[in-house]
Amino acid sequence: MLDATTRSGGTATADPQATAAELAVAPDTVAPEAPTGLVARCTRVLRSPWSRFALLVALLAGAASSMLLFEPQRLLAEGWPPQLGGAAAAVVFAAAYGLCTAAFVPRPLLNLAAGAVFGSELGLGTALVGTVLGAGISFGLGRLLGQDALRPLLRARFLKVADGQLSRHGFRSMMACRLFPGLPFWAVNYCAAVSRMGWLPFLLATALGSIPNTAAYVVAGARASTPTSPVFLVAIGVIAVPALIGAVIAWRKRHHLRGH
């Protein structure tokens, strides 16, 4: 009787089980809405590579300005604060050394201060720890905040060659950069961060390649009160001879490139 009424145009009731199944499936088929509005736009801007690069520039500019106000060269004239001594002083100095090198303070100045404050042996160890720490800070900041923005700009032939050398032969290339006296420490750090060099070869080559130059400056700082002593003269020679060789090599390379 119900089938006949339905076929003849009567009103048919829906199946309760089918209705429940449709209601159960309906929420799953609704796609989540994408975040829109001012918050979403601000999030995309902050996550963009150029926003992170701008943050890196702001951090480095602030660090460099603070170092100019702090004047770390006063350590050479005034010495280390008397309230700090022993191992605590070495730890604080190594941490300050790392932060100063990340803020573009020249390492020779800090190495001389390490020798003048702590002597040859402890000064060398403190300066090397600070060197690796500062290199790690610069490398981490450059890798996190600058690599994504700067890598697309590596279109010049020289930049591509340098990037390929650092990426494929990281340890060997970094050892050469650390042993070569004419390359700024901070510039090498940030160039390596933009490349695909790994953390381990970068830090290991920095620690090993920085020993000769760092030792020479630390010994010179420790023996600065006796400038006529043989040890001081040898340290000055170790500093001057590689610098002279590096200047000659750079001069010859410059004229070689001009000839081509």
Short mmCIF file of C-alpha atoms in Angstrom, two decimals:
data_model
loop_
_atom_site.label_atom_id
_atom_site.label_comp_id
_atom_site.label_asym_id
_atom_site.label_seq_id
_atom_site.Cartn_x
_atom_site.Cartn_y
_atom_site.Cartn_z
CA MET A 1 0.00 0.00 0.00
CA LEU A 2 2.90 2.36 0.85
CA ASP A 3 4.62 1.62 -2.46
CA ALA A 4 1.51 2.33 -4.42
CA THR A 5 0.93 5.65 -2.64
CA THR A 6 4.48 6.70 -3.36
CA ARG A 7 4.25 5.84 -7.05
CA SER A 8 0.95 7.68 -7.38
CA GLY A 9 2.43 11.00 -6.15
CA GLY A 10 1.90 10.65 -2.40
CA THR A 11 4.32 11.98 0.18
CA ALA A 12 7.14 9.53 1.02
CA THR A 13 9.10 9.71 4.24
CA ALA A 14 12.93 9.63 4.15
CA ASP A 15 14.83 6.65 5.45
CA PRO A 16 16.07 7.50 9.00
CA GLN A 17 19.26 5.44 8.60
CA ALA A 18 20.24 7.24 5.33
CA THR A 19 19.62 10.65 6.91
CA ALA A 20 21.83 9.81 9.89
CA ALA A 21 24.61 8.59 7.61
CA GLU A 22 24.53 11.82 5.56
CA LEU A 23 24.66 13.92 8.72
CA ALA A 24 27.62 11.91 10.00
CA VAL A 25 29.57 12.37 6.78
CA ALA A 26 28.77 16.05 6.31
CA PRO A 27 31.19 17.51 8.90
CA ASP A 28 34.11 15.56 7.42
CA THR A 29 33.56 16.98 3.97
CA VAL A 30 33.85 20.63 5.11
CA ALA A 31 37.36 21.95 4.32
CA PRO A 32 39.04 24.01 7.02
CA GLU A 33 39.19 27.68 6.28
CA ALA A 34 42.63 29.16 5.59
CA PRO A 35 43.69 31.93 7.97
CA THR A 36 43.02 35.33 6.49
CA GLY A 37 43.27 38.89 7.61
CA LEU A 38 45.96 41.07 9.09
CA VAL A 39 47.44 38.36 11.35
CA ALA A 40 47.98 35.97 8.43
CA ARG A 41 49.62 38.65 6.31
CA CYS A 42 51.94 39.65 9.16
CA THR A 43 52.87 36.00 9.71
CA ARG A 44 53.79 35.55 6.04
CA VAL A 45 55.88 38.73 6.06
CA LEU A 46 57.77 37.73 9.20
CA ARG A 47 58.52 34.28 7.80
CA SER A 48 59.83 35.59 4.49
CA PRO A 49 63.59 35.30 3.81
CA TRP A 50 64.07 39.05 3.41
CA SER A 51 62.39 39.79 6.74
CA ARG A 52 64.80 37.41 8.46
CA PHE A 53 67.71 38.99 6.61
CA ALA A 54 66.57 42.43 7.77
CA LEU A 55 66.50 41.10 11.33
CA LEU A 56 70.07 39.82 10.90
CA VAL A 57 71.24 43.23 9.66
CA ALA A 58 69.51 44.94 12.59
CA LEU A 59 71.10 42.55 15.10
CA LEU A 60 74.58 43.02 13.65
CA ALA A 61 74.19 46.79 13.50
CA GLY A 62 73.08 46.87 17.12
CA ALA A 63 75.95 44.62 18.19
CA ALA A 64 78.51 46.74 16.34
CA SER A 65 77.12 49.92 17.88
CA SER A 66 77.26 48.46 21.37
CA MET A 67 80.89 47.43 20.84
CA LEU A 68 81.76 50.97 19.78
CA LEU A 69 80.22 52.26 22.98
CA PHE A 70 81.81 49.58 25.15
CA GLU A 71 85.30 50.10 23.68
CA PRO A 72 86.82 46.64 24.29
CA GLN A 73 90.28 48.01 23.53
CA ARG A 74 90.28 49.39 27.07
CA LEU A 75 91.28 45.90 28.22
CA LEU A 76 94.76 46.56 26.86
CA ALA A 77 95.13 49.79 28.84
CA GLU A 78 93.11 49.13 31.99
CA GLY A 79 93.39 45.36 32.35
CA TRP A 80 90.77 42.84 33.45
CA PRO A 81 88.32 43.80 36.25
CA PRO A 82 89.95 42.86 39.58
CA GLN A 83 86.83 41.17 40.94
CA LEU A 84 87.17 38.38 38.37
CA GLY A 85 90.01 35.90 38.54
CA GLY A 86 91.02 32.33 37.76
CA ALA A 87 88.76 30.02 35.80
CA ALA A 88 85.74 32.31 36.12
CA ALA A 89 87.65 35.12 34.44
CA ALA A 90 88.72 32.83 31.59
CA VAL A 91 85.14 31.66 31.00
CA VAL A 92 83.77 35.21 31.01
CA PHE A 93 86.54 36.41 28.71
CA ALA A 94 85.95 33.55 26.23
CA ALA A 95 82.22 34.33 26.13
CA ALA A 96 82.90 38.05 25.67
CA TYR A 97 85.47 37.21 22.99
CA GLY A 98 82.90 35.22 21.02
CA LEU A 99 80.27 37.97 21.21
CA CYS A 100 82.81 40.62 20.24
CA THR A 101 84.00 38.76 17.16
CA ALA A 102 80.38 38.28 16.04
CA ALA A 103 80.02 42.07 16.40
CA PHE A 104 82.98 42.77 14.06
CA VAL A 105 85.60 43.52 16.74
CA PRO A 106 89.02 42.66 15.23
CA ARG A 107 90.44 39.40 16.58
CA PRO A 108 94.06 40.64 16.78
CA LEU A 109 92.96 43.16 19.40
CA LEU A 110 91.22 40.47 21.44
CA ASN A 111 94.16 38.08 21.09
CA LEU A 112 96.57 40.71 22.37
CA ALA A 113 94.23 41.34 25.30
CA ALA A 114 94.05 37.60 26.07
CA GLY A 115 97.82 37.39 26.24
CA ALA A 116 98.14 40.53 28.34
CA VAL A 117 95.49 39.40 30.83
CA PHE A 118 96.06 35.64 31.11
CA GLY A 119 99.56 35.01 29.79
CA SER A 120 100.65 32.77 26.95
CA GLU A 121 99.21 29.35 27.87
CA LEU A 122 95.84 30.25 29.40
CA GLY A 123 95.47 33.17 27.03
CA LEU A 124 95.87 30.92 24.00
CA GLY A 125 93.28 28.44 25.24
CA THR A 126 90.84 31.21 26.12
CA ALA A 127 91.29 32.93 22.77
CA LEU A 128 90.77 29.70 20.81
CA VAL A 129 87.58 28.89 22.70
CA GLY A 130 86.33 32.42 22.05
CA THR A 131 87.29 32.11 18.38
CA VAL A 132 85.26 28.94 17.89
CA LEU A 133 82.36 30.36 19.89
CA GLY A 134 82.29 33.58 17.87
CA ALA A 135 82.53 31.67 14.59
CA GLY A 136 79.66 29.43 15.66
CA ILE A 137 77.48 32.41 16.59
CA SER A 138 78.12 34.13 13.26
CA PHE A 139 77.63 30.91 11.29
CA GLY A 140 74.36 30.13 13.07
CA LEU A 141 72.94 33.63 12.59
CA GLY A 142 73.92 33.68 8.94
CA ARG A 143 72.53 30.21 8.28
CA LEU A 144 69.22 30.87 10.08
CA LEU A 145 68.50 34.43 9.02
CA GLY A 146 70.48 35.11 5.87
CA GLN A 147 70.96 31.99 3.76
CA ASP A 148 67.50 31.80 2.18
CA ALA A 149 67.61 35.45 1.13
CA LEU A 150 71.18 35.57 -0.15
CA ARG A 151 71.56 32.25 -1.99
CA PRO A 152 69.38 33.35 -4.97
CA LEU A 153 71.79 36.28 -5.45
CA LEU A 154 74.77 33.99 -6.16
CA ARG A 155 74.71 34.60 -9.91
CA ALA A 156 78.12 36.12 -10.53
CA ARG A 157 80.78 33.68 -11.67
CA PHE A 158 83.14 34.45 -8.80
CA LEU A 159 80.39 33.97 -6.22
CA LYS A 160 79.34 30.66 -7.77
CA VAL A 161 82.92 29.39 -7.73
CA ALA A 162 83.40 30.42 -4.10
CA ASP A 163 80.09 28.84 -3.10
CA GLY A 164 80.93 25.59 -4.88
CA GLN A 165 84.37 25.44 -3.27
CA LEU A 166 83.00 26.00 0.24
CA SER A 167 80.13 23.57 -0.29
CA ARG A 168 82.13 20.67 -1.79
CA HIS A 169 85.46 21.09 0.02
CA GLY A 170 84.34 22.65 3.28
CA PHE A 171 87.12 21.59 5.65
CA ARG A 172 89.99 22.21 3.24
CA SER A 173 88.63 25.55 2.08
CA MET A 174 87.99 26.77 5.61
CA MET A 175 91.49 25.74 6.72
CA ALA A 176 92.94 27.83 3.89
CA CYS A 177 90.75 30.79 4.83
CA ARG A 178 91.81 30.64 8.49
CA LEU A 179 95.50 30.31 7.67
CA PHE A 180 95.38 33.16 5.14
CA PRO A 181 95.90 36.37 7.17
CA GLY A 182 94.26 38.80 4.77
CA LEU A 183 90.65 37.57 5.06
CA PRO A 184 88.39 39.21 7.69
CA PHE A 185 87.22 36.70 10.26
CA TRP A 186 83.59 37.83 10.27
CA ALA A 187 83.35 37.91 6.46
CA VAL A 188 84.55 34.30 6.19
CA ASN A 189 81.99 33.24 8.81
CA TYR A 190 79.01 34.73 7.01
CA CYS A 191 80.15 33.60 3.56
CA ALA A 192 80.42 30.05 4.88
CA ALA A 193 76.94 30.36 6.39
CA VAL A 194 75.44 31.22 3.01
CA SER A 195 77.09 28.17 1.42
CA ARG A 196 76.10 24.55 2.07
CA MET A 197 79.07 23.82 4.32
CA GLY A 198 78.33 21.63 7.34
CA TRP A 199 78.74 22.64 10.97
CA LEU A 200 81.42 20.10 11.86
CA PRO A 201 83.96 20.92 9.11
CA PHE A 202 83.41 24.62 9.67
CA LEU A 203 84.08 24.54 13.42
CA LEU A 204 86.90 21.99 13.24
CA ALA A 205 88.75 23.87 10.50
CA THR A 206 88.25 27.12 12.41
CA ALA A 207 89.76 25.67 15.57
CA LEU A 208 92.78 24.14 13.84
CA GLY A 209 93.44 26.85 11.28
CA SER A 210 93.30 29.67 13.84
CA ILE A 211 96.02 28.26 16.10
CA PRO A 212 99.16 29.76 14.45
CA ASN A 213 97.90 33.31 14.07
CA THR A 214 96.15 33.32 17.45
CA ALA A 215 99.23 31.98 19.24
CA ALA A 216 101.44 34.65 17.72
CA TYR A 217 99.20 37.49 18.86
CA VAL A 218 98.66 36.01 22.33
CA VAL A 219 102.41 35.58 22.89
CA ALA A 220 103.02 39.11 21.65
CA GLY A 221 100.43 40.42 24.09
CA ALA A 222 101.91 38.41 26.98
CA ARG A 223 105.46 39.67 26.25
CA ALA A 224 104.53 43.23 25.34
CA SER A 225 106.33 44.53 28.44
CA THR A 226 109.64 43.18 27.05
CA PRO A 227 109.58 44.12 23.35
CA THR A 228 113.25 43.26 22.86
CA SER A 229 112.94 39.67 24.09
CA PRO A 230 113.50 36.88 21.53
CA VAL A 231 110.05 35.42 22.16
CA PHE A 232 108.35 38.73 21.41
CA LEU A 233 110.41 39.23 18.25
CA VAL A 234 109.61 35.72 17.02
CA ALA A 235 105.88 36.33 17.64
CA ILE A 236 106.04 39.59 15.67
CA GLY A 237 107.81 37.73 12.86
CA VAL A 238 105.11 35.04 12.79
CA ILE A 239 102.54 37.81 12.48
CA ALA A 240 104.38 39.90 9.88
CA VAL A 241 105.67 37.22 7.51
CA PRO A 242 102.30 35.55 6.70
CA ALA A 243 100.73 39.00 6.32
CA LEU A 244 103.42 39.98 3.83
CA ILE A 245 103.05 36.71 1.91
CA GLY A 246 99.29 37.17 1.80
CA ALA A 247 99.66 40.73 0.48
CA VAL A 248 102.02 39.53 -2.29
CA ILE A 249 99.68 36.72 -3.29
CA ALA A 250 96.69 39.06 -3.35
CA TRP A 251 98.64 41.57 -5.47
CA ARG A 252 99.69 38.91 -7.97
CA LYS A 253 96.16 37.49 -8.18
CA ARG A 254 94.78 40.95 -8.82
CA HIS A 255 97.12 41.58 -11.75
CA HIS A 256 96.50 38.05 -13.05
CA LEU A 257 92.76 38.67 -13.13
CA ARG A 258 93.29 42.03 -14.86
CA GLY A 259 95.39 40.32 -17.52
CA HIS A 260 92.56 37.90 -18.28
#
